[in-house]
């Protein structure tokens, strides 16, 4: 029944009506100053969203908690999903303040997914997987003020520290713990150190 309700809500003609009905019927907690685009499907266990912006055609569906902090946003046509609990990991997706997905990314949150403050998954068609294989921890964590370029693939259990740049088309299979570096390649490794991933943030902080 719930999947039919959220499908109907996604067709509503105004943003305010979509937000109001998502709060009323599935019982989500979405602030009224949020923007939920046309044909956005939100069919999750729990949704907590404060002043967020979700563009059209996004599908957020599965047995997980979707948490979006203030100022976080998604471009169009992303797919965020989860299968049932994997090896003891709790499915969830948390977007911290002012984090962003651009467009057409596939994000599996079965083992947990976090993108921290001011980080951006840019371009399109990135893949982020948190189930499969044999790992102790399947969760993907992207640190603060990091930049993930287009068409990357993240394997289960990958961690990216703060202020990290991940290059175009990279395939990541390991955890990284060194910040302010460029990670690139297949399999990805550190190829340059001493860089600032989000130059625009650094310029604004200096002003």
Short mmCIF file of C-alpha atoms in Angstrom, two decimals, residues 16-162:
data_model
loop_
_atom_site.label_atom_id
_atom_site.label_comp_id
_atom_site.label_asym_id
_atom_site.label_seq_id
_atom_site.Cartn_x
_atom_site.Cartn_y
_atom_site.Cartn_z
CA UNK A 16 4.30 22.35 -0.86
CA UNK A 17 1.60 19.74 -1.44
CA UNK A 18 4.17 16.99 -2.00
CA UNK A 19 6.03 17.90 1.21
CA UNK A 20 2.78 18.13 3.19
CA UNK A 21 1.52 14.74 2.00
CA UNK A 22 4.86 13.01 2.57
CA UNK A 23 4.67 14.22 6.16
CA UNK A 24 1.01 13.31 6.57
CA UNK A 25 0.70 9.87 4.99
CA UNK A 26 3.99 7.96 5.33
CA UNK A 27 4.70 10.01 8.47
CA UNK A 28 8.06 11.41 7.39
CA UNK A 29 9.67 14.46 8.97
CA UNK A 30 10.40 16.88 6.13
CA UNK A 31 10.62 20.59 6.88
CA UNK A 32 8.14 22.73 4.96
CA UNK A 33 10.95 24.85 3.50
CA UNK A 34 12.33 21.80 1.69
CA UNK A 35 11.99 21.33 -2.07
CA UNK A 36 10.83 17.93 -3.33
CA UNK A 37 10.77 17.75 -7.13
CA UNK A 38 8.15 16.28 -9.46
CA UNK A 39 8.14 12.45 -9.62
CA UNK A 40 10.42 12.05 -6.60
CA UNK A 41 9.66 8.69 -4.99
CA UNK A 42 10.51 8.45 -1.27
CA UNK A 43 9.58 5.00 0.00
CA UNK A 44 11.77 4.30 3.03
CA UNK A 45 11.46 3.19 6.62
CA UNK A 46 12.05 6.70 7.98
CA UNK A 47 12.87 10.07 6.39
CA UNK A 48 14.32 13.03 8.29
CA UNK A 49 14.98 16.07 6.08
CA UNK A 50 15.61 19.70 7.01
CA UNK A 51 15.71 22.44 4.36
CA UNK A 52 16.81 20.12 1.57
CA UNK A 53 16.52 20.25 -2.20
CA UNK A 54 15.71 17.06 -4.13
CA UNK A 55 15.39 17.52 -7.90
CA UNK A 56 12.94 15.67 -10.14
CA UNK A 57 12.94 11.93 -10.92
CA UNK A 58 14.91 10.75 -7.88
CA UNK A 59 14.01 7.32 -6.50
CA UNK A 60 14.78 6.77 -2.81
CA UNK A 61 13.44 3.36 -1.91
CA UNK A 62 14.16 0.50 0.45
CA UNK A 63 14.17 -0.65 4.09
CA UNK A 64 16.47 2.09 5.39
CA UNK A 65 16.56 5.47 7.13
CA UNK A 66 17.11 8.49 4.87
CA UNK A 67 18.61 11.42 6.79
CA UNK A 68 19.38 14.71 5.05
CA UNK A 69 20.72 17.59 7.11
CA UNK A 70 20.25 21.27 6.39
CA UNK A 71 21.29 22.41 2.94
CA UNK A 72 21.96 18.95 1.51
CA UNK A 73 20.74 18.36 -2.04
CA UNK A 74 20.38 15.99 -4.98
CA UNK A 75 20.37 16.66 -8.69
CA UNK A 76 17.94 14.75 -10.92
CA UNK A 77 17.59 11.02 -11.59
CA UNK A 78 19.59 9.46 -8.77
CA UNK A 79 18.66 6.04 -7.41
CA UNK A 80 19.23 5.32 -3.72
CA UNK A 81 18.22 1.86 -2.56
CA UNK A 82 18.92 -0.98 -0.14
CA UNK A 83 18.33 -4.65 0.19
CA UNK A 84 17.62 -6.17 3.58
CA UNK A 85 20.25 -5.99 6.33
CA UNK A 86 23.67 -7.28 5.21
CA UNK A 87 25.94 -9.15 7.64
CA UNK A 88 24.75 -7.22 10.66
CA UNK A 89 25.07 -3.78 9.05
CA UNK A 90 22.07 -1.47 9.38
CA UNK A 91 20.94 0.08 6.07
CA UNK A 92 20.93 3.87 6.16
CA UNK A 93 21.91 6.92 4.14
CA UNK A 94 23.04 10.12 5.84
CA UNK A 95 23.82 13.32 3.99
CA UNK A 96 25.44 15.89 6.28
CA UNK A 97 25.08 19.67 5.95
CA UNK A 98 25.53 21.05 2.44
CA UNK A 99 26.59 17.75 0.93
CA UNK A 100 25.42 17.04 -2.61
CA UNK A 101 24.83 14.35 -5.23
CA UNK A 102 24.68 15.60 -8.80
CA UNK A 103 22.81 13.33 -11.24
CA UNK A 104 22.20 9.72 -12.34
CA UNK A 105 24.22 8.09 -9.57
CA UNK A 106 23.41 4.63 -8.18
CA UNK A 107 23.89 4.46 -4.42
CA UNK A 108 23.36 1.20 -2.57
CA UNK A 109 22.99 1.89 1.16
CA UNK A 110 22.45 -1.70 2.36
CA UNK A 111 25.57 -1.58 4.55
CA UNK A 112 25.38 2.13 5.38
CA UNK A 113 26.38 5.25 3.44
CA UNK A 114 27.59 8.65 4.70
CA UNK A 115 28.65 11.79 2.88
CA UNK A 116 29.90 14.51 5.21
CA UNK A 117 29.72 18.30 5.23
CA UNK A 118 30.33 20.20 1.99
CA UNK A 119 31.33 17.10 0.02
CA UNK A 120 30.07 16.56 -3.51
CA UNK A 121 29.53 13.55 -5.75
CA UNK A 122 29.81 15.33 -9.08
CA UNK A 123 29.25 14.44 -12.73
CA UNK A 124 27.04 11.44 -13.41
CA UNK A 125 26.75 7.65 -13.29
CA UNK A 126 28.86 6.92 -10.24
CA UNK A 127 28.24 3.57 -8.51
CA UNK A 128 28.48 3.06 -4.75
CA UNK A 129 28.01 -0.49 -3.41
CA UNK A 130 27.70 -1.56 0.23
CA UNK A 131 26.84 -5.24 -0.03
CA UNK A 132 28.49 -8.34 -1.48
CA UNK A 133 31.89 -9.87 -0.88
CA UNK A 134 33.30 -10.83 2.49
CA UNK A 135 34.02 -7.82 4.71
CA UNK A 136 33.70 -6.90 8.36
CA UNK A 137 32.36 -3.46 7.49
CA UNK A 138 30.42 -2.68 4.29
CA UNK A 139 29.78 0.99 5.02
CA UNK A 140 30.98 3.71 2.62
CA UNK A 141 32.08 6.98 4.24
CA UNK A 142 33.04 10.14 2.34
CA UNK A 143 34.72 12.74 4.57
CA UNK A 144 34.22 16.50 4.73
CA UNK A 145 34.94 18.88 1.83
CA UNK A 146 35.77 16.09 -0.60
CA UNK A 147 35.06 15.96 -4.31
CA UNK A 148 34.13 12.75 -6.14
CA UNK A 149 34.37 13.04 -9.93
CA UNK A 150 32.13 11.41 -12.54
CA UNK A 151 31.72 7.68 -13.26
CA UNK A 152 33.55 6.34 -10.20
CA UNK A 153 32.92 2.93 -8.63
CA UNK A 154 33.15 2.43 -4.86
CA UNK A 155 33.36 -1.10 -3.46
CA UNK A 156 31.90 -2.02 -0.06
CA UNK A 157 33.82 -0.69 2.93
CA UNK A 158 35.60 2.22 1.23
CA UNK A 159 36.40 5.27 3.37
CA UNK A 160 37.54 8.61 1.95
CA UNK A 161 39.03 11.11 4.46
CA UNK A 162 38.41 14.86 4.57
#
